[in-house]
Short mmCIF file of C-alpha atoms in Angstrom, two decimals:
data_model
loop_
_atom_site.label_atom_id
_atom_site.label_comp_id
_atom_site.label_asym_id
_atom_site.label_seq_id
_atom_site.Cartn_x
_atom_site.Cartn_y
_atom_site.Cartn_z
CA UNK A 14 8.58 91.14 -50.97
CA UNK A 15 8.58 91.49 -54.77
CA UNK A 16 12.25 92.48 -54.64
CA UNK A 17 13.15 89.41 -52.52
CA UNK A 18 11.25 86.98 -54.78
CA UNK A 19 12.61 88.53 -57.98
CA UNK A 20 16.18 88.33 -56.65
CA UNK A 21 15.83 84.68 -55.62
CA UNK A 22 14.30 83.73 -58.97
CA UNK A 23 17.07 85.51 -60.87
CA UNK A 24 19.75 83.80 -58.75
CA UNK A 25 18.33 80.33 -59.35
CA UNK A 26 18.11 80.89 -63.12
CA UNK A 27 21.68 82.11 -63.36
CA UNK A 28 23.13 79.40 -61.10
CA UNK A 29 21.71 76.64 -63.28
CA UNK A 30 22.97 78.19 -66.51
CA UNK A 31 26.47 79.42 -65.68
CA UNK A 32 27.59 77.11 -62.87
CA UNK A 33 29.75 74.98 -65.24
CA UNK A 34 31.80 78.07 -66.13
CA UNK A 35 32.45 78.71 -62.45
CA UNK A 36 33.62 75.11 -62.01
CA UNK A 37 36.08 75.45 -64.90
CA UNK A 38 37.34 78.76 -63.52
CA UNK A 39 37.93 77.26 -60.05
CA UNK A 40 39.90 74.35 -61.51
CA UNK A 41 41.94 76.65 -63.69
CA UNK A 42 42.90 78.86 -60.73
CA UNK A 43 43.88 75.92 -58.53
CA UNK A 44 47.66 75.51 -58.15
CA UNK A 45 47.44 71.71 -58.24
CA UNK A 46 44.76 71.23 -60.89
CA UNK A 47 47.10 69.64 -63.42
CA UNK A 48 48.46 67.22 -60.84
CA UNK A 49 44.98 66.41 -59.56
CA UNK A 50 43.24 65.89 -62.87
CA UNK A 51 45.97 64.52 -65.08
CA UNK A 52 47.69 61.91 -62.93
CA UNK A 53 46.84 59.08 -65.28
CA UNK A 54 47.29 61.14 -68.44
CA UNK A 55 43.63 60.71 -69.39
CA UNK A 56 41.83 63.29 -67.30
CA UNK A 57 41.88 66.99 -68.05
CA UNK A 58 41.19 69.75 -65.56
CA UNK A 59 38.96 71.43 -68.10
CA UNK A 60 37.20 68.24 -69.20
CA UNK A 61 33.44 68.53 -69.41
CA UNK A 62 32.74 66.22 -66.51
CA UNK A 63 31.42 66.90 -63.05
CA UNK A 64 30.66 70.50 -63.98
CA UNK A 65 27.70 70.67 -61.60
CA UNK A 66 29.60 69.25 -58.62
CA UNK A 67 28.72 71.25 -55.50
CA UNK A 68 25.71 73.02 -56.97
CA UNK A 69 23.44 71.71 -54.21
CA UNK A 70 25.04 73.90 -51.54
CA UNK A 71 24.97 76.90 -53.87
CA UNK A 72 21.29 76.65 -54.79
CA UNK A 73 20.36 76.10 -51.15
CA UNK A 74 22.15 79.26 -49.99
CA UNK A 75 22.14 81.52 -53.05
CA UNK A 76 18.37 81.96 -53.03
CA UNK A 77 18.22 83.62 -49.59
CA UNK A 78 21.54 85.40 -50.24
CA UNK A 79 20.18 86.97 -53.42
CA UNK A 80 17.05 88.06 -51.60
CA UNK A 81 19.18 89.61 -48.84
CA UNK A 82 21.34 91.37 -51.42
CA UNK A 83 18.57 93.02 -53.40
CA UNK A 84 16.47 93.88 -50.36
CA UNK A 85 19.48 95.55 -48.75
CA UNK A 86 20.51 97.24 -52.01
CA UNK A 87 17.12 98.77 -52.77
CA UNK A 88 16.62 99.92 -49.16
CA UNK A 89 20.14 101.33 -48.85
CA UNK A 90 19.95 103.06 -52.22
CA UNK A 91 16.73 104.82 -51.30
CA UNK A 92 17.83 105.71 -47.77
CA UNK A 93 21.25 107.09 -48.73
CA UNK A 94 19.74 109.19 -51.53
CA UNK A 95 17.23 110.72 -49.09
CA UNK A 96 19.62 111.59 -46.28
CA UNK A 97 22.57 112.80 -48.36
CA UNK A 98 23.35 114.77 -51.49
CA UNK A 99 26.25 112.66 -52.77
CA UNK A 100 26.44 111.86 -56.51
CA UNK A 101 24.36 108.94 -57.75
CA UNK A 102 27.40 106.77 -58.65
CA UNK A 103 28.52 107.04 -55.02
CA UNK A 104 25.02 106.15 -53.79
CA UNK A 105 24.95 103.04 -56.00
CA UNK A 106 28.48 102.05 -55.04
CA UNK A 107 27.91 102.36 -51.28
CA UNK A 108 24.50 100.67 -51.42
CA UNK A 109 25.83 97.74 -53.43
CA UNK A 110 28.81 97.38 -51.06
CA UNK A 111 26.48 97.22 -48.04
CA UNK A 112 24.31 94.66 -49.81
CA UNK A 113 27.34 92.55 -50.73
CA UNK A 114 28.63 92.53 -47.16
CA UNK A 115 25.27 91.23 -45.95
CA UNK A 116 24.90 88.56 -48.64
CA UNK A 117 28.48 87.29 -48.21
CA UNK A 118 27.64 86.29 -44.64
CA UNK A 119 25.15 83.84 -46.11
CA UNK A 120 27.30 82.81 -49.08
CA UNK A 121 30.67 82.05 -47.50
CA UNK A 122 29.98 78.54 -46.08
CA UNK A 123 28.38 77.43 -49.35
CA UNK A 124 31.24 78.92 -51.37
CA UNK A 125 33.79 77.00 -49.31
CA UNK A 126 31.93 73.70 -49.74
CA UNK A 127 31.25 74.38 -53.42
CA UNK A 128 34.86 74.99 -54.39
CA UNK A 129 36.07 71.80 -52.70
CA UNK A 130 33.28 69.85 -54.38
CA UNK A 131 34.29 71.30 -57.75
CA UNK A 132 37.83 69.97 -57.29
CA UNK A 133 36.75 66.40 -56.57
CA UNK A 134 37.48 63.92 -59.30
CA UNK A 135 34.27 62.50 -60.71
CA UNK A 136 33.83 59.00 -62.06
CA UNK A 137 30.55 60.00 -63.66
CA UNK A 138 28.46 57.68 -61.47
CA UNK A 139 26.49 59.91 -59.13
CA UNK A 140 24.58 56.96 -57.67
CA UNK A 141 27.76 55.55 -56.17
CA UNK A 142 29.44 58.77 -55.14
CA UNK A 143 26.38 60.56 -53.79
CA UNK A 144 26.11 64.31 -53.34
CA UNK A 145 29.44 66.01 -53.91
CA UNK A 146 28.33 68.87 -51.67
CA UNK A 147 27.76 66.49 -48.75
CA UNK A 148 30.97 64.68 -49.56
CA UNK A 149 32.94 67.94 -49.51
CA UNK A 150 31.27 68.99 -46.25
CA UNK A 151 32.15 65.68 -44.59
CA UNK A 152 35.76 65.93 -45.82
CA UNK A 153 36.08 69.46 -44.47
CA UNK A 154 34.48 68.45 -41.17
CA UNK A 155 36.77 65.41 -40.78
CA UNK A 156 39.76 67.63 -41.55
CA UNK A 157 38.80 69.82 -38.61
CA UNK A 158 37.29 72.68 -40.58
CA UNK A 159 33.71 72.13 -39.47
CA UNK A 160 33.88 75.18 -37.22
CA UNK A 161 35.69 77.27 -39.81
CA UNK A 162 33.04 77.39 -42.51
CA UNK A 163 33.39 81.17 -42.58
CA UNK A 164 37.04 80.85 -43.59
CA UNK A 165 37.43 82.97 -46.68
CA UNK A 166 34.76 85.53 -45.76
CA UNK A 167 37.37 88.29 -45.80
CA UNK A 168 38.74 87.10 -49.15
CA UNK A 169 35.24 86.63 -50.58
CA UNK A 170 34.29 90.11 -49.45
CA UNK A 171 37.58 91.52 -50.77
CA UNK A 172 36.77 89.99 -54.16
CA UNK A 173 33.07 90.83 -54.30
CA UNK A 174 33.11 94.34 -52.84
CA UNK A 175 35.33 95.90 -55.55
CA UNK A 176 33.46 93.96 -58.23
CA UNK A 177 30.02 94.98 -56.98
CA UNK A 178 30.98 98.56 -56.07
CA UNK A 179 32.45 98.99 -59.55
CA UNK A 180 29.77 97.11 -61.49
CA UNK A 181 26.60 98.68 -60.11
CA UNK A 182 27.40 102.35 -60.80
CA UNK A 183 28.37 101.39 -64.39
CA UNK A 184 25.23 99.24 -64.68
CA UNK A 185 22.91 101.95 -63.37
CA UNK A 186 24.52 104.58 -65.62
CA UNK A 187 24.32 102.48 -68.78
CA UNK A 188 20.75 101.41 -68.04
CA UNK A 189 19.55 104.99 -67.49
CA UNK A 190 21.31 106.17 -70.65
CA UNK A 191 19.68 103.45 -72.76
CA UNK A 192 16.25 104.16 -71.27
CA UNK A 193 16.68 107.85 -72.09
CA UNK A 194 16.83 106.93 -75.80
CA UNK A 195 13.80 104.63 -75.72
CA UNK A 196 10.13 105.64 -76.12
CA UNK A 197 8.01 104.95 -73.04
CA UNK A 198 5.80 101.89 -73.47
CA UNK A 199 2.57 100.98 -71.79
CA UNK A 200 2.63 98.12 -69.25
CA UNK A 201 2.61 94.73 -70.95
CA UNK A 202 4.72 91.77 -72.04
CA UNK A 203 6.66 93.83 -74.56
CA UNK A 204 7.71 96.33 -71.91
CA UNK A 205 8.72 93.54 -69.55
CA UNK A 206 10.90 91.95 -72.25
CA UNK A 207 12.41 95.31 -73.13
CA UNK A 208 13.16 95.99 -69.46
CA UNK A 209 14.95 92.66 -69.13
CA UNK A 210 16.92 93.16 -72.34
CA UNK A 211 18.11 96.66 -71.43
CA UNK A 212 19.08 95.64 -67.90
CA UNK A 213 20.79 92.52 -69.23
CA UNK A 214 22.87 94.36 -71.80
CA UNK A 215 23.91 97.01 -69.28
CA UNK A 216 24.79 94.44 -66.62
CA UNK A 217 26.76 92.25 -69.04
CA UNK A 218 28.96 95.17 -70.11
CA UNK A 219 29.50 96.39 -66.56
CA UNK A 220 30.14 92.88 -65.27
CA UNK A 221 32.76 92.01 -67.88
CA UNK A 222 34.75 95.17 -67.15
CA UNK A 223 34.58 94.84 -63.37
CA UNK A 224 35.28 91.10 -63.39
CA UNK A 225 38.52 91.33 -65.33
CA UNK A 226 39.88 94.20 -63.22
CA UNK A 227 39.16 92.32 -59.98
CA UNK A 228 40.48 88.91 -61.12
CA UNK A 229 43.51 88.97 -58.75
CA UNK A 230 41.26 89.14 -55.69
CA UNK A 231 39.26 86.20 -57.07
CA UNK A 232 42.40 84.12 -57.57
CA UNK A 233 43.48 84.84 -53.97
CA UNK A 234 40.02 83.96 -52.65
CA UNK A 235 40.00 80.66 -54.57
CA UNK A 236 43.45 79.70 -53.27
CA UNK A 237 42.54 80.53 -49.68
CA UNK A 238 39.39 78.44 -49.75
CA UNK A 239 41.07 75.48 -51.44
CA UNK A 240 43.90 75.58 -48.91
CA UNK A 241 41.43 75.26 -46.03
CA UNK A 242 41.43 71.76 -44.67
CA UNK A 243 44.93 70.57 -45.41
CA UNK A 244 45.39 70.48 -49.16
CA UNK A 245 44.49 72.52 -52.16
CA UNK A 246 42.92 69.60 -53.94
CA UNK A 247 39.95 67.66 -52.67
CA UNK A 248 41.60 64.32 -53.43
CA UNK A 249 43.74 64.88 -50.36
CA UNK A 250 40.63 65.66 -48.34
CA UNK A 251 39.12 62.36 -49.33
CA UNK A 252 42.28 60.67 -48.06
CA UNK A 253 42.09 62.54 -44.77
CA UNK A 254 44.41 65.53 -45.01
CA UNK A 255 45.39 67.56 -41.97
CA UNK A 256 44.53 71.18 -41.38
CA UNK A 257 47.15 73.77 -42.28
CA UNK A 258 48.09 76.73 -40.16
CA UNK A 259 45.08 78.97 -40.66
CA UNK A 260 47.07 81.99 -39.53
CA UNK A 261 49.30 81.67 -42.60
CA UNK A 262 46.34 82.09 -44.92
CA UNK A 263 46.38 85.86 -45.05
CA UNK A 264 45.19 87.37 -48.35
CA UNK A 265 48.37 89.40 -48.90
CA UNK A 266 50.58 86.37 -48.18
CA UNK A 267 48.67 84.24 -50.64
CA UNK A 268 48.86 87.03 -53.22
CA UNK A 269 52.65 87.31 -52.75
CA UNK A 270 53.05 83.55 -53.13
CA UNK A 271 51.03 83.55 -56.37
CA UNK A 272 53.09 86.45 -57.70
CA UNK A 273 56.37 84.72 -56.80
CA UNK A 274 55.25 81.54 -58.56
CA UNK A 275 53.69 82.94 -61.73
CA UNK A 276 54.02 86.72 -61.69
CA UNK A 277 51.25 89.00 -62.93
CA UNK A 278 50.00 86.25 -65.22
CA UNK A 279 49.25 84.10 -62.19
CA UNK A 280 47.20 86.83 -60.54
CA UNK A 281 45.07 87.15 -63.68
CA UNK A 282 44.72 83.42 -64.31
CA UNK A 283 41.19 82.66 -65.47
CA UNK A 284 40.47 86.36 -66.05
CA UNK A 285 39.13 85.90 -69.57
CA UNK A 286 36.88 83.03 -68.51
CA UNK A 287 35.73 84.95 -65.44
CA UNK A 288 34.89 88.02 -67.51
CA UNK A 289 32.94 85.91 -69.96
CA UNK A 290 30.81 84.05 -67.45
CA UNK A 291 30.37 87.17 -65.32
CA UNK A 292 29.06 89.03 -68.37
CA UNK A 293 26.67 86.18 -69.15
CA UNK A 294 25.73 85.72 -65.51
CA UNK A 295 25.28 89.41 -64.74
CA UNK A 296 23.24 89.93 -67.88
CA UNK A 297 20.93 87.06 -67.05
CA UNK A 298 20.88 87.86 -63.33
CA UNK A 299 20.01 91.56 -63.45
CA UNK A 300 18.00 91.20 -66.65
CA UNK A 301 15.85 88.51 -65.05
CA UNK A 302 15.67 90.49 -61.81
CA UNK A 303 14.41 93.69 -63.47
CA UNK A 304 11.94 91.81 -65.65
CA UNK A 305 10.66 89.69 -62.73
CA UNK A 306 10.34 92.73 -60.48
CA UNK A 307 8.32 94.57 -63.14
CA UNK A 308 6.14 91.51 -63.77
CA UNK A 309 5.50 90.94 -60.05
CA UNK A 310 4.61 94.62 -59.74
CA UNK A 311 2.00 94.32 -62.48
CA UNK A 312 4.10 96.45 -64.85
CA UNK A 313 3.74 99.50 -62.60
CA UNK A 314 7.33 99.63 -61.32
CA UNK A 315 9.24 101.79 -63.80
CA UNK A 316 12.50 99.86 -64.05
CA UNK A 317 14.10 102.57 -66.10
CA UNK A 318 13.82 105.04 -63.20
CA UNK A 319 16.73 104.45 -60.89
CA UNK A 320 17.64 106.53 -57.88
#
């Protein structure tokens, strides 16, 4: 239970702090973002407006998804280590992949709604426009995508699995190495803070490396989800776009199209921004998680001891 609560708390903290970076990244990766946001010459796709559009769906779903992830990860990590003699990096990689597959089942509908909400043009008056998450959901539903809210699960999994499977072994290795150089402290606030700081620094480094390497899969996932419903930009949804041929939205076809249009540069579009916010997000996420888990355990759970 402590693991579930700590994971949910960490997810909420990170979502509130780094969500604007995710919005900017989504707009940057969209093929039509310049057309959508600069039609009148005044708007900018990277303007600091509407940066929290769609966060409602994310907060609602991320909390249980984070709990599912960490519960699955801790259980899988312990179980695999007991029944096999494979190296620890393999244990961490497989356990994190299993956890990611489970959490993506919860995340996919919210991710689809979120990315369309992020692409909606905002007039800055939330009282008139209402919830962008609900608005995006209605637009998707009216476009005939109401039953296809799991569109993009394959692409989301294809993006997250390599990232997670690469990040967690690096994270666990760095964390254990840092702990090996630190003197053991008695339970208390100082140890909790130190636990969070060490986990945060390790996760930030691992996250930045893994995020940049896996940027192409993120670009493909973003394109696939924005294509769902009839148009890549949400302005067309609001005007009642028609649904495209879902069969054409295969990850490899989307990747080929991106490469034909912009080459390797297109596949790595937003990579620097993604690495930055992933480093910040991972550091806060796993740092908060380790610290919260230790605090909830009364300081008795030795965070520095990983399987």
